[in-house]
Short mmCIF file of C-alpha atoms in Angstrom, two decimals:
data_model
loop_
_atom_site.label_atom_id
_atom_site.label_comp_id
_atom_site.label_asym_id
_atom_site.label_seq_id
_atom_site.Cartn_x
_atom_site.Cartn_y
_atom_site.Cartn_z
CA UNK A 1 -42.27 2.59 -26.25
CA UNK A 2 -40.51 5.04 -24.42
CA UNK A 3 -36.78 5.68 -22.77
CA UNK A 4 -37.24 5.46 -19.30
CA UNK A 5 -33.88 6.08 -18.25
CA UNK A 6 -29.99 6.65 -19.93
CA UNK A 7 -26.75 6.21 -18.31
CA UNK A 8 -22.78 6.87 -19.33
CA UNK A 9 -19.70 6.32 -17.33
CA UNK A 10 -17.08 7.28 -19.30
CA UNK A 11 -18.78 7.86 -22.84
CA UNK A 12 -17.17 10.89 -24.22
CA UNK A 13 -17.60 13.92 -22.40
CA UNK A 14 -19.46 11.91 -19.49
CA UNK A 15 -17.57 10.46 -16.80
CA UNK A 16 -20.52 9.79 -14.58
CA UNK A 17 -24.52 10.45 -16.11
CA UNK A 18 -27.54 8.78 -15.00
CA UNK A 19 -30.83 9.96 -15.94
CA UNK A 20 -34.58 9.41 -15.70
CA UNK A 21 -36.88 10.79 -18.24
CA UNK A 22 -40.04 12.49 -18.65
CA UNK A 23 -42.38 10.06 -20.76
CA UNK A 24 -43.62 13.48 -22.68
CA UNK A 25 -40.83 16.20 -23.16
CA UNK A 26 -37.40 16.58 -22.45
CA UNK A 27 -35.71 19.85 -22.48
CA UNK A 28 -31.48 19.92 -22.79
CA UNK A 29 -29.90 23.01 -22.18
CA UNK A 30 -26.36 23.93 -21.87
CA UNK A 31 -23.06 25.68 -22.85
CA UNK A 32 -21.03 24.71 -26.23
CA UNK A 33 -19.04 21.09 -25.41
CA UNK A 34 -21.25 20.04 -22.80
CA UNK A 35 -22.91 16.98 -24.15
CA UNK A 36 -25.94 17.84 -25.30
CA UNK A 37 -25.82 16.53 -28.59
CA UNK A 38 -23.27 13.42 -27.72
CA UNK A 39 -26.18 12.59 -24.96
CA UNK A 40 -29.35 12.36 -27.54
CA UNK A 41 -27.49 10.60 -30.45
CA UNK A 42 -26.20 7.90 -27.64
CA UNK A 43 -29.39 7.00 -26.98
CA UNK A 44 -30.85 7.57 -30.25
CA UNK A 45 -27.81 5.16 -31.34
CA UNK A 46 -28.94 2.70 -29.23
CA UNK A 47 -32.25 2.54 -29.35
CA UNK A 48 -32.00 2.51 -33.09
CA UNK A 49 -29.59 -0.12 -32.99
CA UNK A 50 -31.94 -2.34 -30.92
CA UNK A 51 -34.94 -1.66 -32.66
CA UNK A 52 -33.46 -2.44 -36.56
CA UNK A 53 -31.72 -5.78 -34.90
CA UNK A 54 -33.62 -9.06 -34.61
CA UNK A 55 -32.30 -9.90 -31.21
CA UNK A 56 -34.10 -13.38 -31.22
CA UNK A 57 -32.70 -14.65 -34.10
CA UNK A 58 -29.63 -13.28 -35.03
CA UNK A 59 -26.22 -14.35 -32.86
CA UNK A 60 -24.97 -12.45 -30.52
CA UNK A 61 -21.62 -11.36 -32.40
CA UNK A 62 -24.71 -10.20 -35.18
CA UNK A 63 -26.36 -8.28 -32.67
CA UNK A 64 -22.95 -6.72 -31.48
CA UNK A 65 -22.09 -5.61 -34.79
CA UNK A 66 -25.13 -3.64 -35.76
CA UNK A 67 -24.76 -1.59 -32.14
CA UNK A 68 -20.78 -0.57 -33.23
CA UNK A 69 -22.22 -0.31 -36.74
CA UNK A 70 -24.88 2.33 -35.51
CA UNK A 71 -22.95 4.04 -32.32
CA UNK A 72 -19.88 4.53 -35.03
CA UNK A 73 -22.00 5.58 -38.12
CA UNK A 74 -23.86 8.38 -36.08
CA UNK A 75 -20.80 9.88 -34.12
CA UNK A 76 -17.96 9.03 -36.98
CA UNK A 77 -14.75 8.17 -34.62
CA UNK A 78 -11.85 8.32 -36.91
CA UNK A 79 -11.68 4.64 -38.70
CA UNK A 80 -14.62 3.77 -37.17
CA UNK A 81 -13.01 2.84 -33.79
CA UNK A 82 -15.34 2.25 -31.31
CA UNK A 83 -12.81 2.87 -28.35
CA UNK A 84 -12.71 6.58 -29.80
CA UNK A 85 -16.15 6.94 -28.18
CA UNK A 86 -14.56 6.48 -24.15
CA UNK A 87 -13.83 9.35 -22.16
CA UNK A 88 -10.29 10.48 -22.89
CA UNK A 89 -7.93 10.14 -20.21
CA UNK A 90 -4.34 9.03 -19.44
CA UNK A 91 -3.96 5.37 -19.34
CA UNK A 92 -6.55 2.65 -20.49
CA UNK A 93 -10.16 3.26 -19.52
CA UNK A 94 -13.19 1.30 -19.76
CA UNK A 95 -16.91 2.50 -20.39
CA UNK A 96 -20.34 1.59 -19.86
CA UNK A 97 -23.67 2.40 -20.85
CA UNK A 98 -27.16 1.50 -21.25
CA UNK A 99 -30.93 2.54 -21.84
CA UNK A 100 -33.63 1.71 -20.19
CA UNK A 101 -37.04 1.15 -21.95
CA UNK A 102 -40.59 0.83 -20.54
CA UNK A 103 -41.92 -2.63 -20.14
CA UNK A 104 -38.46 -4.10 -21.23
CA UNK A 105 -34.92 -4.60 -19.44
CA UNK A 106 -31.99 -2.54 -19.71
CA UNK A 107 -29.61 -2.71 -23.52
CA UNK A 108 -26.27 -2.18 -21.82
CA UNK A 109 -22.99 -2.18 -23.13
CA UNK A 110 -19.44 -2.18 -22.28
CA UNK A 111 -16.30 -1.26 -24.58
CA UNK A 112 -12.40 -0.32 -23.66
CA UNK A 113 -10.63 2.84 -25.04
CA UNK A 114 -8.68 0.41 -26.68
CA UNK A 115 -11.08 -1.50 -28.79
CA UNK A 116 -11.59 -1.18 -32.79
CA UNK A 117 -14.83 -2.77 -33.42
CA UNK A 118 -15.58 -4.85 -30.58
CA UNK A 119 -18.83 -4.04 -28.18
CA UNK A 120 -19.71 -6.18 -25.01
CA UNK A 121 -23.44 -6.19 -25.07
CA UNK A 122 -24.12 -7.15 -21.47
CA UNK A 123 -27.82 -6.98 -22.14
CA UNK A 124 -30.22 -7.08 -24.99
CA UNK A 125 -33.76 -8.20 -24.47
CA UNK A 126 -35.68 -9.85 -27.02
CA UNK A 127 -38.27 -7.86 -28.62
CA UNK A 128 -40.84 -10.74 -29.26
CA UNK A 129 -44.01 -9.37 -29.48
CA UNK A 130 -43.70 -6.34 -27.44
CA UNK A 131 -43.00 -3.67 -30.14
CA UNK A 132 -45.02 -2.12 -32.26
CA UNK A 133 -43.96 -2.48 -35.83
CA UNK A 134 -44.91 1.20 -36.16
CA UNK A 135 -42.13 1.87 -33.50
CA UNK A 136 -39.92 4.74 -34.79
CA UNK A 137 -36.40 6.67 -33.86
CA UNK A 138 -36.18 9.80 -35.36
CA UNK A 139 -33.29 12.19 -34.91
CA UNK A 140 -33.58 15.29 -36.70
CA UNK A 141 -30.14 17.37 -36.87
CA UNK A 142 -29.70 20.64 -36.90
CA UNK A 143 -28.76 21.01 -40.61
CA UNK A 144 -32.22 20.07 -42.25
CA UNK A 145 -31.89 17.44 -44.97
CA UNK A 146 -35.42 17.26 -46.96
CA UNK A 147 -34.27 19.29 -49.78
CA UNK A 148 -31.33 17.11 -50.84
CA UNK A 149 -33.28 13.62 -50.83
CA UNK A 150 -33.43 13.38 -54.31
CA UNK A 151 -29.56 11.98 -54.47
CA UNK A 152 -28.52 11.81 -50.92
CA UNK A 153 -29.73 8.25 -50.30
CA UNK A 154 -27.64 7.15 -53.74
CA UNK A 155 -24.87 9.13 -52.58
CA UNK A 156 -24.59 7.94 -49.19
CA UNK A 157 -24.75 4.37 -49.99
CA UNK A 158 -22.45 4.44 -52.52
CA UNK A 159 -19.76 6.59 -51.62
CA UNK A 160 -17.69 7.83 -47.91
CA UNK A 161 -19.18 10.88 -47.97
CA UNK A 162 -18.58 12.59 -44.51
CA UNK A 163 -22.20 13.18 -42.99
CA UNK A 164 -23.63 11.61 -39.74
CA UNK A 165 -25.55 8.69 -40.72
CA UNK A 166 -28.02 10.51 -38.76
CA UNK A 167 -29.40 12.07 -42.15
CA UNK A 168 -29.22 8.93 -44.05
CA UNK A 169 -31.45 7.66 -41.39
CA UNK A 170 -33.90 10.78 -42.02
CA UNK A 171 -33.19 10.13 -45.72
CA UNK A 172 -34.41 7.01 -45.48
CA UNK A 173 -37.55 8.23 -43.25
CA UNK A 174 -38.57 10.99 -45.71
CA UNK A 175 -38.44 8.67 -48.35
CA UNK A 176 -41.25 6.52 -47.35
CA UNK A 177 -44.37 6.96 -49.15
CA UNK A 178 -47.70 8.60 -47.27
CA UNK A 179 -49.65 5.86 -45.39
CA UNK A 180 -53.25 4.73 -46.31
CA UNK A 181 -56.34 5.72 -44.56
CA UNK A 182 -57.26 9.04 -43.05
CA UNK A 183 -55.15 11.10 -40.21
CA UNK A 184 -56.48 10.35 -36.24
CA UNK A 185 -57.86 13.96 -34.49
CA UNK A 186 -54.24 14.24 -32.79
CA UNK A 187 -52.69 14.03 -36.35
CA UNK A 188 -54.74 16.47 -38.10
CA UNK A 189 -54.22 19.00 -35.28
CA UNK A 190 -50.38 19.02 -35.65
CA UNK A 191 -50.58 19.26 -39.14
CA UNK A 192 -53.09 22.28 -38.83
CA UNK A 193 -50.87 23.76 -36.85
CA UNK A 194 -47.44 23.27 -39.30
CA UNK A 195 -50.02 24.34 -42.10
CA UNK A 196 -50.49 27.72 -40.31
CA UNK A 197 -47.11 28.13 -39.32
CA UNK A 198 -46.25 27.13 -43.38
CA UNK A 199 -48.80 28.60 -44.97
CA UNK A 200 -49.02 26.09 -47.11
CA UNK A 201 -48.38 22.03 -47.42
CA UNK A 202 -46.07 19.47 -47.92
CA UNK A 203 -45.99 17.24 -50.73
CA UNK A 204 -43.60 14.64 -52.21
CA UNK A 205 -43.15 14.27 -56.14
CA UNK A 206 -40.78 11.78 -57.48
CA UNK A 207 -38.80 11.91 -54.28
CA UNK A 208 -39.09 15.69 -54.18
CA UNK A 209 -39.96 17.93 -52.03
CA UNK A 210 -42.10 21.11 -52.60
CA UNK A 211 -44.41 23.62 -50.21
CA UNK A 212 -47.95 24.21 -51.93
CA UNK A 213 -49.56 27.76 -50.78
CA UNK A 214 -52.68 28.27 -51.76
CA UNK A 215 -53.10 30.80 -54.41
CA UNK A 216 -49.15 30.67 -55.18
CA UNK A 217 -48.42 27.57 -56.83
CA UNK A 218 -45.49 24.54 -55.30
CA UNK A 219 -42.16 25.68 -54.48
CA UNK A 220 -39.54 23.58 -54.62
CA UNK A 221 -38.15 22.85 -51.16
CA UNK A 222 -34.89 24.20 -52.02
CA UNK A 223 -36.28 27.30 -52.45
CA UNK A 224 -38.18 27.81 -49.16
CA UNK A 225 -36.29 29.09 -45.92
CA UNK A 226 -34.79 26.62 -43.83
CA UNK A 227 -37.10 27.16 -41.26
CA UNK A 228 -39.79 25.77 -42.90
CA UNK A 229 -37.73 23.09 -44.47
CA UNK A 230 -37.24 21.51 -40.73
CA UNK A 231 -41.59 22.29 -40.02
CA UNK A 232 -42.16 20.34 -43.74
CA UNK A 233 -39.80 17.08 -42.49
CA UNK A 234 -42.01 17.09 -39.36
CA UNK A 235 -45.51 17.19 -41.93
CA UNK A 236 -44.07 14.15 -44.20
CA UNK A 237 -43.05 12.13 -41.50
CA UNK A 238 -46.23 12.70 -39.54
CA UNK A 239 -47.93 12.05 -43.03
CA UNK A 240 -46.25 8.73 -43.88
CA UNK A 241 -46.80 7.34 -40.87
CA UNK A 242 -43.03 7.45 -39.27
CA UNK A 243 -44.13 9.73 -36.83
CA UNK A 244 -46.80 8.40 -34.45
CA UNK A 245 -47.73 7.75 -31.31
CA UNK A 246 -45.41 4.91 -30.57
CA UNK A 247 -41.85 6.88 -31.92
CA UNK A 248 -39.29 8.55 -29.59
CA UNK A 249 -38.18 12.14 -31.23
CA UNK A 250 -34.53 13.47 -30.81
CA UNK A 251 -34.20 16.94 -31.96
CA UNK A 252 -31.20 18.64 -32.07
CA UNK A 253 -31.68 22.87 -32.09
CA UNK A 254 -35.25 23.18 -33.56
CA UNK A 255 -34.37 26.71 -33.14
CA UNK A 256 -32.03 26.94 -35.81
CA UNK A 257 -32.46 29.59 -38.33
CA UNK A 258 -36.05 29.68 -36.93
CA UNK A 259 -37.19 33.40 -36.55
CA UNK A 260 -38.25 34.19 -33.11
CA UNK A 261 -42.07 34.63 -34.06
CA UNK A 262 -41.81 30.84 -35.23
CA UNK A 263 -40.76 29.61 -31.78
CA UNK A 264 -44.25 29.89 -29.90
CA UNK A 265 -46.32 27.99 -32.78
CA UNK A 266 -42.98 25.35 -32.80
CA UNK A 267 -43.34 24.92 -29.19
CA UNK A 268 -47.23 23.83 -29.23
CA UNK A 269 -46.22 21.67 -31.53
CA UNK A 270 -43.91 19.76 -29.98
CA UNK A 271 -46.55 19.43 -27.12
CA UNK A 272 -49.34 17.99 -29.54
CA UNK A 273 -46.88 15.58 -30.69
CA UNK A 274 -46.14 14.82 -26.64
CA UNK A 275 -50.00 14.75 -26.66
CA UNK A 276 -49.79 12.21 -29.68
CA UNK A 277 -47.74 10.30 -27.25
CA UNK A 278 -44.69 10.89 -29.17
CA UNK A 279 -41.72 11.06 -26.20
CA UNK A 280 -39.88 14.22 -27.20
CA UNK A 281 -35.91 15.44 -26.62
CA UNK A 282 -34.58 18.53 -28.02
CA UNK A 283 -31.62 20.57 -27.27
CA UNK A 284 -31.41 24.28 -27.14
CA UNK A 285 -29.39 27.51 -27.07
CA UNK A 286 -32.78 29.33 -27.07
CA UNK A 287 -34.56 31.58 -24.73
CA UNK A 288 -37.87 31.82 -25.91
CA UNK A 289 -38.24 28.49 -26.66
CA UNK A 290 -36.95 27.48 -23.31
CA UNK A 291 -38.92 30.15 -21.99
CA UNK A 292 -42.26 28.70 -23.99
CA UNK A 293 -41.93 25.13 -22.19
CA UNK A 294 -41.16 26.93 -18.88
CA UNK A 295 -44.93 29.00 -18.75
CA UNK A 296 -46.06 25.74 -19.95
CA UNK A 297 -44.34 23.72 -17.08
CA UNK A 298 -45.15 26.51 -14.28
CA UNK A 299 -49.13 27.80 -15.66
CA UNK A 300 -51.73 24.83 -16.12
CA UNK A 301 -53.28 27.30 -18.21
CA UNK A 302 -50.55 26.95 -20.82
CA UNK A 303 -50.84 23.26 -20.22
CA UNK A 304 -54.28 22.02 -20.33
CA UNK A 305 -52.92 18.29 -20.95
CA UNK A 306 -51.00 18.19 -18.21
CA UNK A 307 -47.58 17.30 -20.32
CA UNK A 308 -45.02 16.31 -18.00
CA UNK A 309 -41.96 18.53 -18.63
CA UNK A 310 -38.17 18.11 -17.61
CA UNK A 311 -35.66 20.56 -18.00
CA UNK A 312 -31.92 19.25 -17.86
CA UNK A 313 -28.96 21.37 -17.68
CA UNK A 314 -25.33 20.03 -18.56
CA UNK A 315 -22.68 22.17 -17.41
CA UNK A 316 -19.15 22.10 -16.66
CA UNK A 317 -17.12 23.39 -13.50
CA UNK A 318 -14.27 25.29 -13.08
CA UNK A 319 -12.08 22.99 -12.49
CA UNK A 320 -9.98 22.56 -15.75
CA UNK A 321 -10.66 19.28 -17.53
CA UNK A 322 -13.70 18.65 -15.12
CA UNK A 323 -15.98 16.08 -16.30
CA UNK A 324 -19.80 17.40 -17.31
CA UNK A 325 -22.05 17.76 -14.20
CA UNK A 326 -25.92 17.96 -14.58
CA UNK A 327 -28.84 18.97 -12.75
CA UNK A 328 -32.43 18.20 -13.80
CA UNK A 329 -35.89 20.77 -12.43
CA UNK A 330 -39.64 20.69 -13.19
CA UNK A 331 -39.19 24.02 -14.47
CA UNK A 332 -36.07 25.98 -16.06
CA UNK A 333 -36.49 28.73 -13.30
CA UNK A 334 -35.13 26.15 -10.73
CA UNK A 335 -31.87 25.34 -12.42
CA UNK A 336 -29.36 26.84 -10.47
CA UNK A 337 -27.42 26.74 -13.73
CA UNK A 338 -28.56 27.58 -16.78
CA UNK A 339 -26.52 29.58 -19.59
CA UNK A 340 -29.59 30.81 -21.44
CA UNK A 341 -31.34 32.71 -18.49
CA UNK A 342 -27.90 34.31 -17.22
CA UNK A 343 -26.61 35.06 -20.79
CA UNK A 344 -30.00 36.75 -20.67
CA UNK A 345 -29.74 38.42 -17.52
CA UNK A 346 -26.03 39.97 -18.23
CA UNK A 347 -27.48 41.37 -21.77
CA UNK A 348 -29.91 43.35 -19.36
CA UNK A 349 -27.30 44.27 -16.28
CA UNK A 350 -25.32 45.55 -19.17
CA UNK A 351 -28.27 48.12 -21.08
CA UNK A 352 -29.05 49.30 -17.40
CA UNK A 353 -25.35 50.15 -17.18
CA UNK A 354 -26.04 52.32 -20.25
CA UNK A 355 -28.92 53.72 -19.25
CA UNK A 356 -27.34 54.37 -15.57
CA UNK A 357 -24.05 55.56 -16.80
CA UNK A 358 -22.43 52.25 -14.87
CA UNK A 359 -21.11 49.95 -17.50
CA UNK A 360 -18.79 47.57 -16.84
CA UNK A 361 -16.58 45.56 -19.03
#
């Protein structure tokens, strides 16, 4: 199952967004307080939301729930209001939304900046038969979580502690136990790959966590660099089963404390999990792994699966309190605006300045 398509009038930052996807791997770029991260968890929200919720047989004031349940849980509006979540402007507003998935219709919603909990699914198609129960959501933050799973599931449940339930979702993911029988081709490539990257392998022990290198011993996961934390949550969850062929992966800076040798060997692995037939979106400040996607989007060398590759770049004009604008290329060299490649090229104007003797302020 894959998102097809995503659209926001007047969700948060969005006054007007409507977007089709790549089936394979979907590249966000864009400036601080653009939307990148409000964009993914919407429609991770929602396609969580209608994947967890027997639409068949619960009632429709069920179903609405568990949507404001999910949309509040993973963006936290203060006391859970769901009207927090339109587009702030003078006066009342109203917004609407939806996903679009392959082979089914369009979950769309409606809500009012002034409502507290209550969500006007205007459409929510059965699932029947037409998901696979192996059908996954995953949304990996930025702030990796696989090192506190021991308690965090205990302590989430049981107290109002203030995380995204974003990680209690990955909580709950990485708490699975590995799936029986053997690892298909496509699976035991990835996990090569994170091996090499590693240099060692994931294991789970009582609900923790450690990295085994050979020759070194197991380190506990709180010990190993955060990097490799994020590469090791990737391993389990391809390991368990969570992450297969049939799950839609949201990732949120993969780039984060990542040093920049780790970005090439990150970035073919994203595209054997697109090869998988995972349907990847990440976000990213990053120019080499921007960069990385673009040689594979522009060289069929770099590509020899022929991955189909989207770039998307939110931005926002000049105009003060101008709503987000976006553009969308085949390849990050055609967006006429994107904040990583001119960040990068006014690092370089400014070192020929010093080599020139014509720096400018």
């Amino acid at each position: 199952m894959k998102i097809k398509s995503a659209r926001l009038e007047n969700f948060m930052l969005f006054d007007d967004f409507d977007m089709a996807w790549s089936p394979n791997i979907n590249v966000i770029c864009g400036s601080n307080s653009t939307g990148k991260t409000v964009l993914i968890k919407f429609m991770y929200a929602l396609l969580k939301a209608w994947r967890d919720t027997d639409t068949e047989k619960e009632t429709k004031d069920r179903v609405n729930t568990a949507f404001v349940e999910k949309l509040t849980g993973v963006f936290r509006p203060e006391d859970r209001l769901i009207g927090r979540l339109v587009r702030r402007q003078q006066g009342y507003s109203q917004c609407a939304c939806g996903i679009v998935l392959d082979n089914f219709e369009p979950v769309e919603a409606g809500f009012g900046s002034r409502a507290k909990s209550r969500f006007d699914l205007l459409n929510y198609p059965p699932k029947a038969d037409g998901v696979d129960p192996l059908n996954t959501a995953i949304y990996i933050p930025p702030k990796e979580i696989i090192s506190a799973t021991e308690n965090f599931r205990f302590l989430y449940e049981e107290m109002h502690i203030a995380f995204e339930e974003t990680y209690y979702d990955l909580a709950k993911l990485l708490d699975r136990p590995l799936k029986k029988g053997p690892n298909t081709a496509e699976q035991k490539c990835v996990l090569d790959k994170l091996g090499d990257i590693m240099q060692g392998d994931i294991i789970q022990r009582e609900n923790k966590f450690y990295l085994r290198e050979s020759g070194k011993g197991e380190f506990e996961m709180g010990l190993v660099s955060e990097g490799y934390r994020k590469l090791a949550t990737i391993a389990y969850l391809i390991k368990n089963g969570s992450l297969n062929a049939n799950s839609v992966l949201f990732w949120d800076e993969p780039e984060t404390n990542m040093n920049p040798k780790m970005i090439h060997p990150l970035v073919e692995t994203l595209m054997q999990l697109a090869k998988l037939g995972v349907q990847v979106f990440i976000t990213t400040h990053d120019y080499f792994l921007q960069q990385y996607f673009n040689l594979a989007a522009a060289y069929p060398e770099a590509n020899p699966d022929h991955l189909d590759i989207k770039f998307v770049s939110l931005y926002r004009p000049e105009a003060k309190d101008s709503a987000i604008q976006y553009e969308e290329a085949a390849q990050a060299t055609d967006l006429e605006h994107n904040t990583i490649m001119e960040e990068f090229d006014a690092i370089y104007d400014r070192e020929q300045g010093f080599i020139y003797g014509d720096t400018r302020e």
